[in-house]
Short mmCIF file of C-alpha atoms in Angstrom, two decimals:
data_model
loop_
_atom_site.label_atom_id
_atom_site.label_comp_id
_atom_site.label_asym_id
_atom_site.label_seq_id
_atom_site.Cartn_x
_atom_site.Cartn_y
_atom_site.Cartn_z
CA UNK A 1 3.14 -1.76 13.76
CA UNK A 2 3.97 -4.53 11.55
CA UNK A 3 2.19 -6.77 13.67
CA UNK A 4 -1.55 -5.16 12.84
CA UNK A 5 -3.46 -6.81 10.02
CA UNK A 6 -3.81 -4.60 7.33
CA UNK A 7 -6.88 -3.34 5.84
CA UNK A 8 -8.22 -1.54 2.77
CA UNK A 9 -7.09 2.27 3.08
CA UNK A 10 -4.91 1.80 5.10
CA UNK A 11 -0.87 3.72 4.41
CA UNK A 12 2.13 0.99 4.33
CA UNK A 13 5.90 1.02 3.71
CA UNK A 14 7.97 -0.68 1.64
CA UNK A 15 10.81 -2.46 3.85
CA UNK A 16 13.97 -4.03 2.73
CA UNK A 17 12.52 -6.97 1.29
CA UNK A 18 11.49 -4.70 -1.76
CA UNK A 19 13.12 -2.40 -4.61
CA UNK A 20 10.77 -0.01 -3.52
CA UNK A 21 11.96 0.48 -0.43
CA UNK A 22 11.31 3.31 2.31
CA UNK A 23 7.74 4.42 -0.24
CA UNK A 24 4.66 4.74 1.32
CA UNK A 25 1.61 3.82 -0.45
CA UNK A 26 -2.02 3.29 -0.32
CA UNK A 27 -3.86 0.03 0.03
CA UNK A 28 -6.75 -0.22 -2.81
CA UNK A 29 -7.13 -4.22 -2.46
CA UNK A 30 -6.08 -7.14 0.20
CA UNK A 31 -5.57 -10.39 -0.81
CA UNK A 32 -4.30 -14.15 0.56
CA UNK A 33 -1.26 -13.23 -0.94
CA UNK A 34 -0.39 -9.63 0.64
CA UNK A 35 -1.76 -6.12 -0.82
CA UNK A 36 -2.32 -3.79 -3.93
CA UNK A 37 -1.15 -0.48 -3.23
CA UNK A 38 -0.22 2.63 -4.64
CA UNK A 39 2.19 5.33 -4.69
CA UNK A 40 0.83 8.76 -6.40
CA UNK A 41 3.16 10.34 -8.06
CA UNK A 42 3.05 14.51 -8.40
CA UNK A 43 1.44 15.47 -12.05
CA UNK A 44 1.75 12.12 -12.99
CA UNK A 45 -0.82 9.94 -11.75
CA UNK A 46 -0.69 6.49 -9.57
CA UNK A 47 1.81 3.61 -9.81
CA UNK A 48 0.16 0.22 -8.86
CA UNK A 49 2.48 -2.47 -7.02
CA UNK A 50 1.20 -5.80 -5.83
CA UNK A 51 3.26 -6.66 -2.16
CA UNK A 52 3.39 -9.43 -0.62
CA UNK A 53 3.32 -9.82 2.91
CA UNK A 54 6.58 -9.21 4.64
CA UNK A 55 7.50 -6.74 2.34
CA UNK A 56 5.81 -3.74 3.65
CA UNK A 57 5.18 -2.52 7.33
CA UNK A 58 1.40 -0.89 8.40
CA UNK A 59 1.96 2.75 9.14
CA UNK A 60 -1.86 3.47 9.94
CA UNK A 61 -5.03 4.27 8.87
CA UNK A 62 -5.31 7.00 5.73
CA UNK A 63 -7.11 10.18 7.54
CA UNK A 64 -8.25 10.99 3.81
CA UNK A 65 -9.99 8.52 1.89
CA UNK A 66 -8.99 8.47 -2.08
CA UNK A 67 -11.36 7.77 -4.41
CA UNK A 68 -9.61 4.79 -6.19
CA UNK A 69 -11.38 5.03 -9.54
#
């Protein structure tokens, strides 16, 4: 589904063009330059990571909407 355009909620992965790769994260921002995302992390909180495009693949739409602040 890399071919979609992504949007703001929607869930991504990290591919091989990133450290991160294989995470799935949530898209809080799109810009010219690919996405903001993040990652929560259990009883920690959220990691932010800026992606640009061709590093991640569009899994979907989030069936949940997070509250980003």
């Amino acid at each position: 589904r890399c071919d979609m355009e992504v949007k703001r909620h929607d869930i991504i992965q990290i591919n091989e063009n990133h450290k991160w790769i294989g995470c799935l994260a949530y898209v809080t921002e799109v810009r010219s330059w690919g996405v903001q995302a993040f990652i929560q992390v259990p009883e920690e909180g959220r990691a932010f990571i800026r992606l640009k495009y061709g590093e991640f693949d569009i899994i979907g739409e989030a069936s949940l909407q997070i509250d980003e602040e």
